[in-house]
Amino acid sequence: MNNLKKVGLSALAGSLVAFSASAAEFSVTGSASLTYDNPERGNSGADINGNPFTMGNSLGFNASGETDGGLGVAVYYELDDDVMDDYDMTISGDFGSVKFHGSGGSTAFGAVDDVTPNAYEEAWDIIDTDGTATSGSPTVIGGGSGANMFVYTSPDFGGATVKAAWVPSGNSAGSDSYTDFAIAISPEAVEGLTLGYAMSNNTVAGNKDLDKTTMYVKYAISGFTVGVQSSDSDHTTASNDQESTAYGVTYAVNDDFTIGYSAHTLEFDSAASANSDQDSTGISASYTMGGMTLAGAMNEVDNMDGQATADHEGYEFNLKFAF
């Protein structure tokens, strides 16, 4: 019996050692975050938020490891307000990486819908007018979305990377799959320069085609980062076409303090004569000291979603401590 016990304990110890050698590394991420948010004052000048203070309430759970064949495997789960929110799984290797977004995540186009420089958020962001007579948010030419999405990212080819996204079709009638791709180039010969292009071509409700493209240029030099971007959305229904231009500039005053200005204009098709151009502008700043970051923006949107009487402005400030 004693010999049998020794053999059993030795086998158990061996299995535990084998498991610990191949076990993934787990970590939990989060921060202490306090936000002051006044999203809209509008034409009436009346604030719509009762209590503008909120606290961050999400935790990210990460695990990563490597198979015997050398493939990297990582998984991420986000617990947001006691609800399982975003989660994804990534497989990586010499071929690049393939990420499966079970929930959340951006498509290749959506990740670059507006990459013009800012110190906090885009010029059209932080404006949310829910609960008002003109409830909604500013219009932006962005990528598609959907749960259970695949996103492939290529390895770096001399400063160029390619990304592609695919959302399989659903079970409902007329639900088609979605695809898009993007390319970003940072030429080794020109330090600080980034060029990008993205496109999608998909069938939407009513079997109508929706084609989207965007291109951008960013350049960083001596503390300044400047960028300009142009996007286009062509719909089978002519009056649904849209075009937008955006630009931004940030300046790093020092290693800790950055300020920025950005602007975004979206034009609706001329056939929709009732629509006015949606113009967004914003100023932003960010200050970091140790593990503390204080950042914020003051943004203004005129003719939101093409409505001539929908002028809104808002501001948001965030204090975050990283541990």
C-alpha positions as a Python dict, from the first residue, in 0.01 Angstrom:
ca = {
    (1, 'M'): (0, 0, 0),
    (2, 'N'): (280, 240, 85),
    (3, 'N'): (445, 181, -252),
    (4, 'L'): (115, 237, -430),
    (5, 'K'): (66, 564, -240),
    (6, 'K'): (414, 678, -337),
    (7, 'V'): (350, 598, -702),
    (8, 'G'): (17, 782, -692),
    (9, 'L'): (165, 1089, -525),
    (10, 'S'): (455, 1096, -772),
    (11, 'A'): (214, 1082, -1066),
    (12, 'L'): (1, 1360, -918),
    (13, 'A'): (307, 1579, -857),
    (14, 'G'): (423, 1521, -1214),
    (15, 'S'): (86, 1622, -1357),
    (16, 'L'): (79, 1939, -1144),
    (17, 'V'): (425, 2038, -1267),
    (18, 'A'): (320, 1979, -1629),
    (19, 'F'): (8, 2188, -1580),
    (20, 'S'): (186, 2482, -1419),
    (21, 'A'): (442, 2487, -1700),
    (22, 'S'): (175, 2529, -1968),
    (23, 'A'): (-76, 2733, -1767),
    (24, 'A'): (-169, 3078, -1892),
    (25, 'E'): (-69, 3396, -1711),
    (26, 'F'): (-370, 3570, -1558),
    (27, 'S'): (-407, 3939, -1473),
    (28, 'V'): (-681, 4181, -1378),
    (29, 'T'): (-680, 4540, -1505),
    (30, 'G'): (-877, 4839, -1388),
    (31, 'S'): (-837, 5189, -1251),
    (32, 'A'): (-983, 5438, -1011),
    (33, 'S'): (-1170, 5671, -1246),
    (34, 'L'): (-1392, 5973, -1176),
    (35, 'T'): (-1570, 6157, -1460),
    (36, 'Y'): (-1751, 6492, -1465),
    (37, 'D'): (-1977, 6489, -1769),
    (38, 'N'): (-2213, 6760, -1894),
    (39, 'P'): (-2299, 6628, -2241),
    (40, 'E'): (-2533, 6895, -2374),
    (41, 'R'): (-2660, 7246, -2318),
    (42, 'G'): (-2823, 7297, -2657),
    (43, 'N'): (-3007, 7596, -2795),
    (44, 'S'): (-3200, 7649, -2470),
    (45, 'G'): (-2880, 7669, -2263),
    (46, 'A'): (-3025, 7421, -2011),
    (47, 'D'): (-2811, 7140, -1872),
    (48, 'I'): (-2972, 6798, -1904),
    (49, 'N'): (-2764, 6611, -1647),
    (50, 'G'): (-2886, 6605, -1289),
    (51, 'N'): (-2573, 6466, -1121),
    (52, 'P'): (-2277, 6495, -1361),
    (53, 'F'): (-2036, 6278, -1159),
    (54, 'T'): (-1983, 5910, -1239),
    (55, 'M'): (-1726, 5652, -1136),
    (56, 'G'): (-1565, 5389, -1356),
    (57, 'N'): (-1701, 5042, -1284),
    (58, 'S'): (-1532, 4795, -1518),
    (59, 'L'): (-1266, 4529, -1466),
    (60, 'G'): (-1072, 4353, -1739),
    (61, 'F'): (-961, 3991, -1697),
    (62, 'N'): (-672, 3884, -1921),
    (63, 'A'): (-507, 3547, -1975),
    (64, 'S'): (-233, 3459, -2220),
    (65, 'G'): (-9, 3164, -2298),
    (66, 'E'): (163, 2973, -2575),
    (67, 'T'): (100, 2631, -2725),
    (68, 'D'): (371, 2371, -2780),
    (69, 'G'): (360, 2466, -3147),
    (70, 'G'): (449, 2829, -3070),
    (71, 'L'): (104, 2984, -3122),
    (72, 'G'): (18, 3266, -2886),
    (73, 'V'): (-329, 3246, -2731),
    (74, 'A'): (-495, 3523, -2532),
    (75, 'V'): (-842, 3580, -2395),
    (76, 'Y'): (-1008, 3890, -2248),
    (77, 'Y'): (-1328, 3939, -2050),
    (78, 'E'): (-1467, 4272, -1930),
    (79, 'L'): (-1702, 4291, -1633),
    (80, 'D'): (-1882, 4624, -1668),
    (81, 'D'): (-2136, 4729, -1405),
    (82, 'D'): (-2175, 4366, -1291),
    (83, 'V'): (-2248, 4257, -1651),
    (84, 'M'): (-2020, 4060, -1882),
    (85, 'D'): (-1962, 4319, -2154),
    (86, 'D'): (-1679, 4289, -2407),
    (87, 'Y'): (-1490, 3963, -2452),
    (88, 'D'): (-1256, 3828, -2718),
    (89, 'M'): (-1000, 3560, -2800),
    (90, 'T'): (-679, 3609, -3001),
    (91, 'I'): (-452, 3360, -3177),
    (92, 'S'): (-119, 3499, -3297),
    (93, 'G'): (196, 3383, -3472),
    (94, 'D'): (426, 3465, -3761),
    (95, 'F'): (116, 3511, -3978),
    (96, 'G'): (-8, 3800, -3763),
    (97, 'S'): (-313, 3764, -3540),
    (98, 'V'): (-677, 3662, -3563),
    (99, 'K'): (-909, 3800, -3296),
    (100, 'F'): (-1262, 3673, -3243),
    (101, 'H'): (-1483, 3932, -3074),
    (102, 'G'): (-1764, 3749, -2897),
    (103, 'S'): (-1897, 4089, -2792),
    (104, 'G'): (-1774, 4442, -2853),
    (105, 'G'): (-1472, 4542, -3058),
    (106, 'S'): (-1421, 4757, -3367),
    (107, 'T'): (-1408, 4651, -3730),
    (108, 'A'): (-1106, 4743, -3941),
    (109, 'F'): (-1292, 5051, -4072),
    (110, 'G'): (-1446, 5140, -3736),
    (111, 'A'): (-1106, 5151, -3568),
    (112, 'V'): (-998, 5436, -3799),
    (113, 'D'): (-1325, 5626, -3857),
    (114, 'D'): (-1159, 5939, -3713),
    (115, 'V'): (-792, 5919, -3618),
    (116, 'T'): (-718, 6291, -3635),
    (117, 'P'): (-511, 6396, -3331),
    (118, 'N'): (-676, 6503, -3004),
    (119, 'A'): (-576, 6506, -2639),
    (120, 'Y'): (-894, 6338, -2510),
    (121, 'E'): (-1180, 6265, -2753),
    (122, 'E'): (-1285, 6347, -3110),
    (123, 'A'): (-1455, 6681, -3187),
    (124, 'W'): (-1795, 6511, -3232),
    (125, 'D'): (-1771, 6297, -2919),
    (126, 'I'): (-1912, 6350, -2564),
    (127, 'I'): (-2228, 6507, -2717),
    (128, 'D'): (-2526, 6292, -2621),
    (129, 'T'): (-2868, 6457, -2617),
    (130, 'D'): (-3090, 6169, -2505),
    (131, 'G'): (-3390, 6300, -2318),
    (132, 'T'): (-3419, 6623, -2516),
    (133, 'A'): (-3641, 6728, -2805),
    (134, 'T'): (-3352, 6658, -3043),
    (135, 'S'): (-3225, 6340, -2877),
    (136, 'G'): (-2945, 6146, -3038),
    (137, 'S'): (-2576, 6177, -3119),
    (138, 'P'): (-2370, 6336, -3398),
    (139, 'T'): (-2350, 6147, -3728),
    (140, 'V'): (-2015, 5991, -3823),
    (141, 'I'): (-1913, 5778, -4122),
    (142, 'G'): (-1804, 5469, -3933),
    (143, 'G'): (-1762, 5097, -3974),
    (144, 'G'): (-2017, 4823, -3921),
    (145, 'S'): (-2060, 4632, -3597),
    (146, 'G'): (-2187, 4306, -3462),
    (147, 'A'): (-2112, 4031, -3214),
    (148, 'N'): (-1912, 3720, -3308),
    (149, 'M'): (-1676, 3906, -3538),
    (150, 'F'): (-1336, 3799, -3679),
    (151, 'V'): (-1058, 4058, -3718),
    (152, 'Y'): (-727, 3971, -3884),
    (153, 'T'): (-416, 4188, -3839),
    (154, 'S'): (-111, 4121, -4054),
    (155, 'P'): (249, 4138, -3938),
    (156, 'D'): (447, 4452, -4015),
    (157, 'F'): (572, 4462, -4375),
    (158, 'G'): (836, 4734, -4377),
    (159, 'G'): (609, 4979, -4196),
    (160, 'A'): (279, 4861, -4350),
    (161, 'T'): (8, 4662, -4174),
    (162, 'V'): (-322, 4531, -4309),
    (163, 'K'): (-636, 4464, -4108),
    (164, 'A'): (-959, 4295, -4222),
    (165, 'A'): (-1288, 4231, -4042),
    (166, 'W'): (-1570, 3985, -4110),
    (167, 'V'): (-1905, 3957, -3935),
    (168, 'P'): (-2088, 3641, -4058),
    (169, 'S'): (-2448, 3678, -4166),
    (170, 'G'): (-2722, 3625, -3910),
    (171, 'N'): (-3021, 3395, -3920),
    (172, 'S'): (-3280, 3662, -3993),
    (173, 'A'): (-3406, 3718, -4347),
    (174, 'G'): (-3202, 3973, -4541),
    (175, 'S'): (-2919, 3964, -4286),
    (176, 'D'): (-2596, 3966, -4488),
    (177, 'S'): (-2238, 3925, -4374),
    (178, 'Y'): (-2022, 4235, -4328),
    (179, 'T'): (-1660, 4281, -4439),
    (180, 'D'): (-1412, 4567, -4446),
    (181, 'F'): (-1037, 4621, -4451),
    (182, 'A'): (-780, 4888, -4368),
    (183, 'I'): (-414, 4951, -4438),
    (184, 'A'): (-175, 5177, -4247),
    (185, 'I'): (173, 5272, -4368),
    (186, 'S'): (448, 5435, -4163),
    (187, 'P'): (735, 5474, -4412),
    (188, 'E'): (1072, 5402, -4255),
    (189, 'A'): (1224, 5677, -4470),
    (190, 'V'): (998, 5948, -4320),
    (191, 'E'): (992, 5932, -3941),
    (192, 'G'): (663, 6045, -3784),
    (193, 'L'): (451, 6005, -4099),
    (194, 'T'): (150, 5769, -4111),
    (195, 'L'): (-77, 5714, -4412),
    (196, 'G'): (-400, 5515, -4392),
    (197, 'Y'): (-689, 5392, -4603),
    (198, 'A'): (-998, 5182, -4525),
    (199, 'M'): (-1301, 5066, -4718),
    (200, 'S'): (-1616, 4856, -4690),
    (201, 'N'): (-1861, 4736, -4953),
    (202, 'N'): (-2175, 4573, -4817),
    (203, 'T'): (-2542, 4508, -4879),
    (204, 'V'): (-2776, 4669, -4629),
    (205, 'A'): (-3152, 4662, -4568),
    (206, 'G'): (-3357, 4636, -4884),
    (207, 'N'): (-3070, 4476, -5078),
    (208, 'K'): (-2907, 4815, -5133),
    (209, 'D'): (-2533, 4870, -5161),
    (210, 'L'): (-2345, 5082, -4910),
    (211, 'D'): (-1985, 5170, -4997),
    (212, 'K'): (-1761, 5353, -4749),
    (213, 'T'): (-1405, 5479, -4782),
    (214, 'T'): (-1175, 5685, -4563),
    (215, 'M'): (-817, 5805, -4599),
    (216, 'Y'): (-594, 5996, -4362),
    (217, 'V'): (-249, 6146, -4313),
    (218, 'K'): (-79, 6210, -3978),
    (219, 'Y'): (261, 6361, -3912),
    (220, 'A'): (444, 6410, -3583),
    (221, 'I'): (739, 6647, -3545),
    (222, 'S'): (893, 6845, -3255),
    (223, 'G'): (603, 6801, -3013),
    (224, 'F'): (336, 6868, -3276),
    (225, 'T'): (112, 6604, -3430),
    (226, 'V'): (-115, 6710, -3716),
    (227, 'G'): (-363, 6507, -3916),
    (228, 'V'): (-632, 6534, -4182),
    (229, 'Q'): (-891, 6277, -4288),
    (230, 'S'): (-1153, 6248, -4563),
    (231, 'S'): (-1440, 5996, -4563),
    (232, 'D'): (-1716, 5911, -4807),
    (233, 'S'): (-2036, 5705, -4781),
    (234, 'D'): (-2220, 5611, -5103),
    (235, 'H'): (-2568, 5459, -5073),
    (236, 'T'): (-2789, 5316, -5349),
    (237, 'T'): (-3043, 5577, -5240),
    (238, 'A'): (-2872, 5894, -5358),
    (239, 'S'): (-3014, 6119, -5086),
    (240, 'N'): (-2839, 5904, -4823),
    (241, 'D'): (-2485, 5983, -4945),
    (242, 'Q'): (-2250, 6155, -4702),
    (243, 'E'): (-1902, 6309, -4707),
    (244, 'S'): (-1688, 6426, -4419),
    (245, 'T'): (-1356, 6600, -4358),
    (246, 'A'): (-1171, 6621, -4030),
    (247, 'Y'): (-846, 6766, -3905),
    (248, 'G'): (-669, 6796, -3573),
    (249, 'V'): (-350, 6917, -3412),
    (250, 'T'): (-196, 6842, -3074),
    (251, 'Y'): (107, 6991, -2902),
    (252, 'A'): (304, 6822, -2627),
    (253, 'V'): (401, 7114, -2407),
    (254, 'N'): (623, 6871, -2216),
    (255, 'D'): (633, 6500, -2142),
    (256, 'D'): (329, 6532, -1913),
    (257, 'F'): (102, 6799, -2064),
    (258, 'T'): (-66, 6788, -2409),
    (259, 'I'): (-324, 7023, -2563),
    (260, 'G'): (-524, 6979, -2883),
    (261, 'Y'): (-777, 7126, -3124),
    (262, 'S'): (-989, 6926, -3370),
    (263, 'A'): (-1273, 6983, -3616),
    (264, 'H'): (-1509, 6764, -3818),
    (265, 'T'): (-1759, 6855, -4093),
    (266, 'L'): (-2014, 6612, -4235),
    (267, 'E'): (-2203, 6700, -4555),
    (268, 'F'): (-2530, 6534, -4648),
    (269, 'D'): (-2628, 6470, -5008),
    (270, 'S'): (-2768, 6776, -5187),
    (271, 'A'): (-3088, 6586, -5265),
    (272, 'A'): (-3167, 6603, -4895),
    (273, 'S'): (-3210, 6981, -4914),
    (274, 'A'): (-3354, 7000, -4562),
    (275, 'N'): (-3020, 6893, -4414),
    (276, 'S'): (-2747, 7137, -4315),
    (277, 'D'): (-2379, 7053, -4277),
    (278, 'Q'): (-2298, 6911, -3935),
    (279, 'D'): (-1998, 7104, -3794),
    (280, 'S'): (-1809, 6986, -3486),
    (281, 'T'): (-1517, 7153, -3307),
    (282, 'G'): (-1337, 7065, -2986),
    (283, 'I'): (-1049, 7162, -2762),
    (284, 'S'): (-889, 6905, -2534),
    (285, 'A'): (-606, 6864, -2286),
    (286, 'S'): (-435, 6587, -2094),
    (287, 'Y'): (-197, 6600, -1796),
    (288, 'T'): (-16, 6298, -1653),
    (289, 'M'): (179, 6282, -1329),
    (290, 'G'): (301, 5945, -1213),
    (291, 'G'): (2, 5712, -1216),
    (292, 'M'): (-252, 5998, -1232),
    (293, 'T'): (-406, 6136, -1552),
    (294, 'L'): (-638, 6437, -1572),
    (295, 'A'): (-791, 6490, -1916),
    (296, 'G'): (-1095, 6655, -2069),
    (297, 'A'): (-1256, 6826, -2365),
    (298, 'M'): (-1504, 7101, -2450),
    (299, 'N'): (-1688, 7022, -2775),
    (300, 'E'): (-1954, 7192, -2985),
    (301, 'V'): (-2173, 7046, -3261),
    (302, 'D'): (-2384, 7267, -3489),
    (303, 'N'): (-2670, 7125, -3700),
    (304, 'M'): (-2642, 6783, -3541),
    (305, 'D'): (-2753, 6507, -3779),
    (306, 'G'): (-2830, 6778, -4037),
    (307, 'Q'): (-3095, 6956, -3829),
    (308, 'A'): (-3052, 7332, -3860),
    (309, 'T'): (-3195, 7398, -3513),
    (310, 'A'): (-2989, 7131, -3333),
    (311, 'D'): (-2684, 7313, -3194),
    (312, 'H'): (-2528, 7150, -2888),
    (313, 'E'): (-2221, 7181, -2673),
    (314, 'G'): (-2079, 6978, -2389),
    (315, 'Y'): (-1774, 6919, -2177),
    (316, 'E'): (-1624, 6624, -1995),
    (317, 'F'): (-1333, 6584, -1754),
    (318, 'N'): (-1184, 6260, -1627),
    (319, 'L'): (-949, 6189, -1335),
    (320, 'K'): (-788, 5845, -1346),
    (321, 'F'): (-543, 5668, -1119),
    (322, 'A'): (-361, 5365, -1258),
    (323, 'F'): (-218, 5102, -1025),
}
